[in-house]
Amino acid sequence: MNKKLSVKDLINVGIFTAIYFVLFFATGMVGYIPIMMVFIPLLCPIVTGIPFMLFLTRVKTFGMVTIMATLLGLFMFVMGHPWPALVLGPVCGFLADVILKLGRYSGWKTSVAGYVVFSQWIVGSLLALFFMRDSYFAEIRAGYGDAYTDALLRFTPPWVFPVMIILIAIGAIIGAYLGKSALKKHFKRAGIAV
């Protein structure tokens, strides 16, 4: 286990963060259908499980996962999501790094637990939907119109928030197993996973 971040570590963080974010963003596009907004927390960690598990085969230094989550929170903020994304990114990344380090970034149980905690960074993008509702939905109404906004309000009553947190965890567990399966079947055979 390396103690200091190397240039190679930072390159790996950059590459895998870009792959993760593209898949995350593409999956999040289903939110343009109001009912699907409830399922984004489940779908995104499933889809991004493969690149995250592949990323873990490259992680040898504490802090790489924290940097990835920080960048993801920053990207979401720059794209117009509220400030909690900036805070939850580094917090979830750091906690995931701690868990993953316990398993030396290769233990299966700690990899799954780490990915579940890491994936909670998504909550930062959801907080405004439930705790800044007036300003959030005023912006949504201005940008997407009354029909979309009214439907989204109907599908996201406040009690849905804890359900979304649970859906993130379930999605992360499924995504971790999907990632493990892909690593075994394809990446190791191709010599991509170390």
PDB file of C-alpha atoms in Angstrom:
ATOM      1  CA  MET A   1       0.000   0.000   0.000  1.00  0.00           C
ATOM      2  CA  ASN A   2       1.488   3.331  -1.082  1.00  0.00           C
ATOM      3  CA  LYS A   3       1.492   6.139   1.466  1.00  0.00           C
ATOM      4  CA  LYS A   4       1.668   9.077  -0.950  1.00  0.00           C
ATOM      5  CA  LEU A   5      -0.411   9.802  -4.006  1.00  0.00           C
ATOM      6  CA  SER A   6       1.584   9.388  -7.200  1.00  0.00           C
ATOM      7  CA  VAL A   7       1.011  10.909 -10.635  1.00  0.00           C
ATOM      8  CA  LYS A   8      -0.241   7.476 -11.768  1.00  0.00           C
ATOM      9  CA  ASP A   9      -2.774   7.480  -8.899  1.00  0.00           C
ATOM     10  CA  LEU A  10      -4.075  10.896  -9.940  1.00  0.00           C
ATOM     11  CA  ILE A  11      -4.308   9.818 -13.590  1.00  0.00           C
ATOM     12  CA  ASN A  12      -6.346   6.759 -12.527  1.00  0.00           C
ATOM     13  CA  VAL A  13      -8.608   8.970 -10.416  1.00  0.00           C
ATOM     14  CA  GLY A  14      -9.130  11.293 -13.378  1.00  0.00           C
ATOM     15  CA  ILE A  15      -9.888   8.520 -15.863  1.00  0.00           C
ATOM     16  CA  PHE A  16     -12.270   6.600 -13.617  1.00  0.00           C
ATOM     17  CA  THR A  17     -14.011   9.729 -12.352  1.00  0.00           C
ATOM     18  CA  ALA A  18     -14.690  10.726 -15.977  1.00  0.00           C
ATOM     19  CA  ILE A  19     -16.045   7.253 -16.841  1.00  0.00           C
ATOM     20  CA  TYR A  20     -18.142   7.131 -13.660  1.00  0.00           C
ATOM     21  CA  PHE A  21     -19.560  10.620 -14.227  1.00  0.00           C
ATOM     22  CA  VAL A  22     -20.492  10.005 -17.869  1.00  0.00           C
ATOM     23  CA  LEU A  23     -22.387   6.829 -16.898  1.00  0.00           C
ATOM     24  CA  PHE A  24     -23.943   8.558 -13.881  1.00  0.00           C
ATOM     25  CA  PHE A  25     -25.053  11.545 -15.947  1.00  0.00           C
ATOM     26  CA  ALA A  26     -26.444   9.388 -18.771  1.00  0.00           C
ATOM     27  CA  THR A  27     -28.423   7.300 -16.269  1.00  0.00           C
ATOM     28  CA  GLY A  28     -29.652  10.426 -14.493  1.00  0.00           C
ATOM     29  CA  MET A  29     -31.245  11.619 -17.731  1.00  0.00           C
ATOM     30  CA  VAL A  30     -34.183   9.298 -16.990  1.00  0.00           C
ATOM     31  CA  GLY A  31     -35.139  11.945 -14.413  1.00  0.00           C
ATOM     32  CA  TYR A  32     -36.736  13.893 -17.251  1.00  0.00           C
ATOM     33  CA  ILE A  33     -39.595  11.470 -16.705  1.00  0.00           C
ATOM     34  CA  PRO A  34     -40.917  12.659 -13.294  1.00  0.00           C
ATOM     35  CA  ILE A  35     -41.723   9.205 -11.853  1.00  0.00           C
ATOM     36  CA  MET A  36     -38.199   8.028 -12.706  1.00  0.00           C
ATOM     37  CA  MET A  37     -36.681  10.687 -10.434  1.00  0.00           C
ATOM     38  CA  VAL A  38     -37.559   8.393  -7.523  1.00  0.00           C
ATOM     39  CA  PHE A  39     -35.574   5.536  -9.097  1.00  0.00           C
ATOM     40  CA  ILE A  40     -32.422   7.456 -10.051  1.00  0.00           C
ATOM     41  CA  PRO A  41     -30.889   6.709  -6.614  1.00  0.00           C
ATOM     42  CA  LEU A  42     -31.322   2.995  -7.341  1.00  0.00           C
ATOM     43  CA  LEU A  43     -30.259   3.015 -10.996  1.00  0.00           C
ATOM     44  CA  CYS A  44     -27.146   5.202 -10.841  1.00  0.00           C
ATOM     45  CA  PRO A  45     -25.162   3.045  -8.364  1.00  0.00           C
ATOM     46  CA  ILE A  46     -26.096  -0.083 -10.340  1.00  0.00           C
ATOM     47  CA  VAL A  47     -24.805   1.348 -13.616  1.00  0.00           C
ATOM     48  CA  THR A  48     -21.668   2.879 -12.070  1.00  0.00           C
ATOM     49  CA  GLY A  49     -20.814  -0.275 -10.104  1.00  0.00           C
ATOM     50  CA  ILE A  50     -18.664  -1.682 -12.925  1.00  0.00           C
ATOM     51  CA  PRO A  51     -16.321   1.318 -13.279  1.00  0.00           C
ATOM     52  CA  PHE A  52     -16.115   1.741  -9.504  1.00  0.00           C
ATOM     53  CA  MET A  53     -15.141  -1.892  -8.898  1.00  0.00           C
ATOM     54  CA  LEU A  54     -12.616  -1.670 -11.716  1.00  0.00           C
ATOM     55  CA  PHE A  55     -11.300   1.540 -10.122  1.00  0.00           C
ATOM     56  CA  LEU A  56     -10.737  -0.339  -6.861  1.00  0.00           C
ATOM     57  CA  THR A  57      -8.334  -2.679  -8.669  1.00  0.00           C
ATOM     58  CA  ARG A  58      -6.196   0.426  -9.311  1.00  0.00           C
ATOM     59  CA  VAL A  59      -6.482   1.999  -5.857  1.00  0.00           C
ATOM     60  CA  LYS A  60      -3.358   1.505  -3.776  1.00  0.00           C
ATOM     61  CA  THR A  61      -3.287   4.816  -1.910  1.00  0.00           C
ATOM     62  CA  PHE A  62      -5.580   6.267   0.733  1.00  0.00           C
ATOM     63  CA  GLY A  63      -7.323   9.365  -0.567  1.00  0.00           C
ATOM     64  CA  MET A  64      -7.988   8.283  -4.147  1.00  0.00           C
ATOM     65  CA  VAL A  65     -11.653   7.510  -3.417  1.00  0.00           C
ATOM     66  CA  THR A  66     -11.998  10.785  -1.488  1.00  0.00           C
ATOM     67  CA  ILE A  67     -10.670  12.732  -4.461  1.00  0.00           C
ATOM     68  CA  MET A  68     -13.065  10.935  -6.810  1.00  0.00           C
ATOM     69  CA  ALA A  69     -16.101  11.711  -4.638  1.00  0.00           C
ATOM     70  CA  THR A  70     -14.965  15.326  -4.176  1.00  0.00           C
ATOM     71  CA  LEU A  71     -14.687  15.773  -7.941  1.00  0.00           C
ATOM     72  CA  LEU A  72     -18.134  14.248  -8.460  1.00  0.00           C
ATOM     73  CA  GLY A  73     -19.661  16.634  -5.918  1.00  0.00           C
ATOM     74  CA  LEU A  74     -17.864  19.540  -7.599  1.00  0.00           C
ATOM     75  CA  PHE A  75     -19.112  18.504 -11.060  1.00  0.00           C
ATOM     76  CA  MET A  76     -22.687  18.336  -9.783  1.00  0.00           C
ATOM     77  CA  PHE A  77     -22.379  21.771  -8.168  1.00  0.00           C
ATOM     78  CA  VAL A  78     -20.948  23.300 -11.353  1.00  0.00           C
ATOM     79  CA  MET A  79     -23.835  21.767 -13.310  1.00  0.00           C
ATOM     80  CA  GLY A  80     -26.345  23.595 -11.126  1.00  0.00           C
ATOM     81  CA  HIS A  81     -27.032  21.273  -8.197  1.00  0.00           C
ATOM     82  CA  PRO A  82     -27.168  22.905  -4.744  1.00  0.00           C
ATOM     83  CA  TRP A  83     -24.173  23.256  -2.408  1.00  0.00           C
ATOM     84  CA  PRO A  84     -24.814  20.097  -0.309  1.00  0.00           C
ATOM     85  CA  ALA A  85     -23.299  18.088  -3.200  1.00  0.00           C
ATOM     86  CA  LEU A  86     -20.000  19.863  -2.475  1.00  0.00           C
ATOM     87  CA  VAL A  87     -20.103  18.783   1.176  1.00  0.00           C
ATOM     88  CA  LEU A  88     -21.363  15.216   0.887  1.00  0.00           C
ATOM     89  CA  GLY A  89     -18.910  14.290  -1.879  1.00  0.00           C
ATOM     90  CA  PRO A  90     -15.747  14.583   0.237  1.00  0.00           C
ATOM     91  CA  VAL A  91     -17.436  13.270   3.399  1.00  0.00           C
ATOM     92  CA  CYS A  92     -18.750  10.094   1.741  1.00  0.00           C
ATOM     93  CA  GLY A  93     -15.506   9.629  -0.168  1.00  0.00           C
ATOM     94  CA  PHE A  94     -13.396   9.903   2.988  1.00  0.00           C
ATOM     95  CA  LEU A  95     -15.610   7.470   4.939  1.00  0.00           C
ATOM     96  CA  ALA A  96     -15.481   5.044   2.000  1.00  0.00           C
ATOM     97  CA  ASP A  97     -11.688   5.382   1.882  1.00  0.00           C
ATOM     98  CA  VAL A  98     -11.500   4.471   5.584  1.00  0.00           C
ATOM     99  CA  ILE A  99     -13.702   1.389   5.079  1.00  0.00           C
ATOM    100  CA  LEU A 100     -11.859   0.306   1.925  1.00  0.00           C
ATOM    101  CA  LYS A 101      -8.468   0.708   3.601  1.00  0.00           C
ATOM    102  CA  LEU A 102      -9.577  -1.710   6.326  1.00  0.00           C
ATOM    103  CA  GLY A 103      -9.845  -4.341   3.576  1.00  0.00           C
ATOM    104  CA  ARG A 104      -6.666  -3.094   1.879  1.00  0.00           C
ATOM    105  CA  TYR A 105      -8.807  -2.045  -1.071  1.00  0.00           C
ATOM    106  CA  SER A 106      -9.291  -5.672  -2.073  1.00  0.00           C
ATOM    107  CA  GLY A 107     -11.499  -7.297   0.588  1.00  0.00           C
ATOM    108  CA  TRP A 108     -14.917  -8.116  -0.864  1.00  0.00           C
ATOM    109  CA  LYS A 109     -17.013  -7.166   2.183  1.00  0.00           C
ATOM    110  CA  THR A 110     -15.195  -3.871   2.667  1.00  0.00           C
ATOM    111  CA  SER A 111     -15.415  -3.181  -1.086  1.00  0.00           C
ATOM    112  CA  VAL A 112     -19.206  -3.559  -0.999  1.00  0.00           C
ATOM    113  CA  ALA A 113     -19.542  -1.553   2.233  1.00  0.00           C
ATOM    114  CA  GLY A 114     -17.199   1.109   0.874  1.00  0.00           C
ATOM    115  CA  TYR A 115     -19.189   1.408  -2.332  1.00  0.00           C
ATOM    116  CA  VAL A 116     -22.464   1.694  -0.385  1.00  0.00           C
ATOM    117  CA  VAL A 117     -21.030   4.557   1.688  1.00  0.00           C
ATOM    118  CA  PHE A 118     -19.351   6.172  -1.329  1.00  0.00           C
ATOM    119  CA  SER A 119     -22.624   6.099  -3.284  1.00  0.00           C
ATOM    120  CA  GLN A 120     -24.372   8.150  -0.604  1.00  0.00           C
ATOM    121  CA  TRP A 121     -22.677  11.219  -2.122  1.00  0.00           C
ATOM    122  CA  ILE A 122     -25.747  11.219  -4.396  1.00  0.00           C
ATOM    123  CA  VAL A 123     -27.828  12.401  -1.414  1.00  0.00           C
ATOM    124  CA  GLY A 124     -26.137  15.808  -1.766  1.00  0.00           C
ATOM    125  CA  SER A 125     -27.916  16.258  -5.084  1.00  0.00           C
ATOM    126  CA  LEU A 126     -31.260  15.205  -3.622  1.00  0.00           C
ATOM    127  CA  LEU A 127     -31.370  17.324  -0.465  1.00  0.00           C
ATOM    128  CA  ALA A 128     -32.782  20.405  -2.175  1.00  0.00           C
ATOM    129  CA  LEU A 129     -35.655  18.310  -3.510  1.00  0.00           C
ATOM    130  CA  PHE A 130     -36.807  17.718   0.067  1.00  0.00           C
ATOM    131  CA  PHE A 131     -35.305  20.424   2.296  1.00  0.00           C
ATOM    132  CA  MET A 132     -35.216  23.459  -0.005  1.00  0.00           C
ATOM    133  CA  ARG A 133     -38.465  22.619  -1.747  1.00  0.00           C
ATOM    134  CA  ASP A 134     -39.811  26.120  -2.358  1.00  0.00           C
ATOM    135  CA  SER A 135     -36.713  27.522  -4.063  1.00  0.00           C
ATOM    136  CA  TYR A 136     -35.884  24.220  -5.786  1.00  0.00           C
ATOM    137  CA  PHE A 137     -39.329  23.771  -7.304  1.00  0.00           C
ATOM    138  CA  ALA A 138     -39.553  27.453  -8.263  1.00  0.00           C
ATOM    139  CA  GLU A 139     -36.426  26.918 -10.390  1.00  0.00           C
ATOM    140  CA  ILE A 140     -37.785  23.659 -11.804  1.00  0.00           C
ATOM    141  CA  ARG A 141     -41.087  25.338 -12.671  1.00  0.00           C
ATOM    142  CA  ALA A 142     -39.278  28.181 -14.444  1.00  0.00           C
ATOM    143  CA  GLY A 143     -37.158  25.754 -16.453  1.00  0.00           C
ATOM    144  CA  TYR A 144     -39.441  22.795 -17.120  1.00  0.00           C
ATOM    145  CA  GLY A 145     -42.970  24.144 -16.798  1.00  0.00           C
ATOM    146  CA  ASP A 146     -45.998  23.395 -14.654  1.00  0.00           C
ATOM    147  CA  ALA A 147     -46.807  19.864 -15.845  1.00  0.00           C
ATOM    148  CA  TYR A 148     -43.339  18.464 -15.088  1.00  0.00           C
ATOM    149  CA  THR A 149     -43.054  20.336 -11.776  1.00  0.00           C
ATOM    150  CA  ASP A 150     -46.497  19.283 -10.523  1.00  0.00           C
ATOM    151  CA  ALA A 151     -45.773  15.653 -11.434  1.00  0.00           C
ATOM    152  CA  LEU A 152     -42.394  15.768  -9.674  1.00  0.00           C
ATOM    153  CA  LEU A 153     -44.009  17.263  -6.568  1.00  0.00           C
ATOM    154  CA  ARG A 154     -46.578  14.465  -6.596  1.00  0.00           C
ATOM    155  CA  PHE A 155     -43.945  11.715  -6.889  1.00  0.00           C
ATOM    156  CA  THR A 156     -41.546  13.128  -4.275  1.00  0.00           C
ATOM    157  CA  PRO A 157     -43.391  13.772  -1.012  1.00  0.00           C
ATOM    158  CA  PRO A 158     -41.036  14.266   1.966  1.00  0.00           C
ATOM    159  CA  TRP A 159     -41.359  10.624   3.137  1.00  0.00           C
ATOM    160  CA  VAL A 160     -39.636   9.501  -0.097  1.00  0.00           C
ATOM    161  CA  PHE A 161     -36.286  10.933   1.091  1.00  0.00           C
ATOM    162  CA  PRO A 162     -35.333   8.049   3.444  1.00  0.00           C
ATOM    163  CA  VAL A 163     -36.576   5.600   0.805  1.00  0.00           C
ATOM    164  CA  MET A 164     -34.123   7.141  -1.668  1.00  0.00           C
ATOM    165  CA  ILE A 165     -31.244   6.675   0.796  1.00  0.00           C
ATOM    166  CA  ILE A 166     -32.170   2.989   1.103  1.00  0.00           C
ATOM    167  CA  LEU A 167     -32.462   2.713  -2.689  1.00  0.00           C
ATOM    168  CA  ILE A 168     -28.926   4.096  -3.039  1.00  0.00           C
ATOM    169  CA  ALA A 169     -27.631   1.369  -0.714  1.00  0.00           C
ATOM    170  CA  ILE A 170     -29.551  -1.363  -2.559  1.00  0.00           C
ATOM    171  CA  GLY A 171     -28.354  -0.051  -5.919  1.00  0.00           C
ATOM    172  CA  ALA A 172     -24.755   0.046  -4.678  1.00  0.00           C
ATOM    173  CA  ILE A 173     -24.913  -3.573  -3.482  1.00  0.00           C
ATOM    174  CA  ILE A 174     -26.335  -4.693  -6.841  1.00  0.00           C
ATOM    175  CA  GLY A 175     -23.772  -2.534  -8.667  1.00  0.00           C
ATOM    176  CA  ALA A 176     -20.908  -4.036  -6.647  1.00  0.00           C
ATOM    177  CA  TYR A 177     -21.975  -7.572  -7.550  1.00  0.00           C
ATOM    178  CA  LEU A 178     -22.457  -6.550 -11.177  1.00  0.00           C
ATOM    179  CA  GLY A 179     -18.979  -5.008 -11.128  1.00  0.00           C
ATOM    180  CA  LYS A 180     -17.499  -8.149  -9.577  1.00  0.00           C
ATOM    181  CA  SER A 181     -19.141 -10.294 -12.231  1.00  0.00           C
ATOM    182  CA  ALA A 182     -17.887  -8.060 -15.050  1.00  0.00           C
ATOM    183  CA  LEU A 183     -14.375  -8.068 -13.592  1.00  0.00           C
ATOM    184  CA  LYS A 184     -14.308 -11.843 -13.513  1.00  0.00           C
ATOM    185  CA  LYS A 185     -15.838 -12.410 -16.932  1.00  0.00           C
ATOM    186  CA  HIS A 186     -14.349  -9.679 -19.055  1.00  0.00           C
ATOM    187  CA  PHE A 187     -11.782  -7.390 -17.509  1.00  0.00           C
ATOM    188  CA  LYS A 188      -9.467 -10.010 -16.012  1.00  0.00           C
ATOM    189  CA  ARG A 189      -9.606 -12.034 -19.226  1.00  0.00           C
ATOM    190  CA  ALA A 190      -8.665  -8.898 -21.181  1.00  0.00           C
ATOM    191  CA  GLY A 191      -5.886  -8.064 -18.727  1.00  0.00           C
ATOM    192  CA  ILE A 192      -7.496  -4.764 -17.723  1.00  0.00           C
ATOM    193  CA  ALA A 193      -8.038  -5.502 -14.032  1.00  0.00           C
ATOM    194  CA  VAL A 194      -4.866  -5.887 -12.026  1.00  0.00           C
TER     195      VAL A 194
END
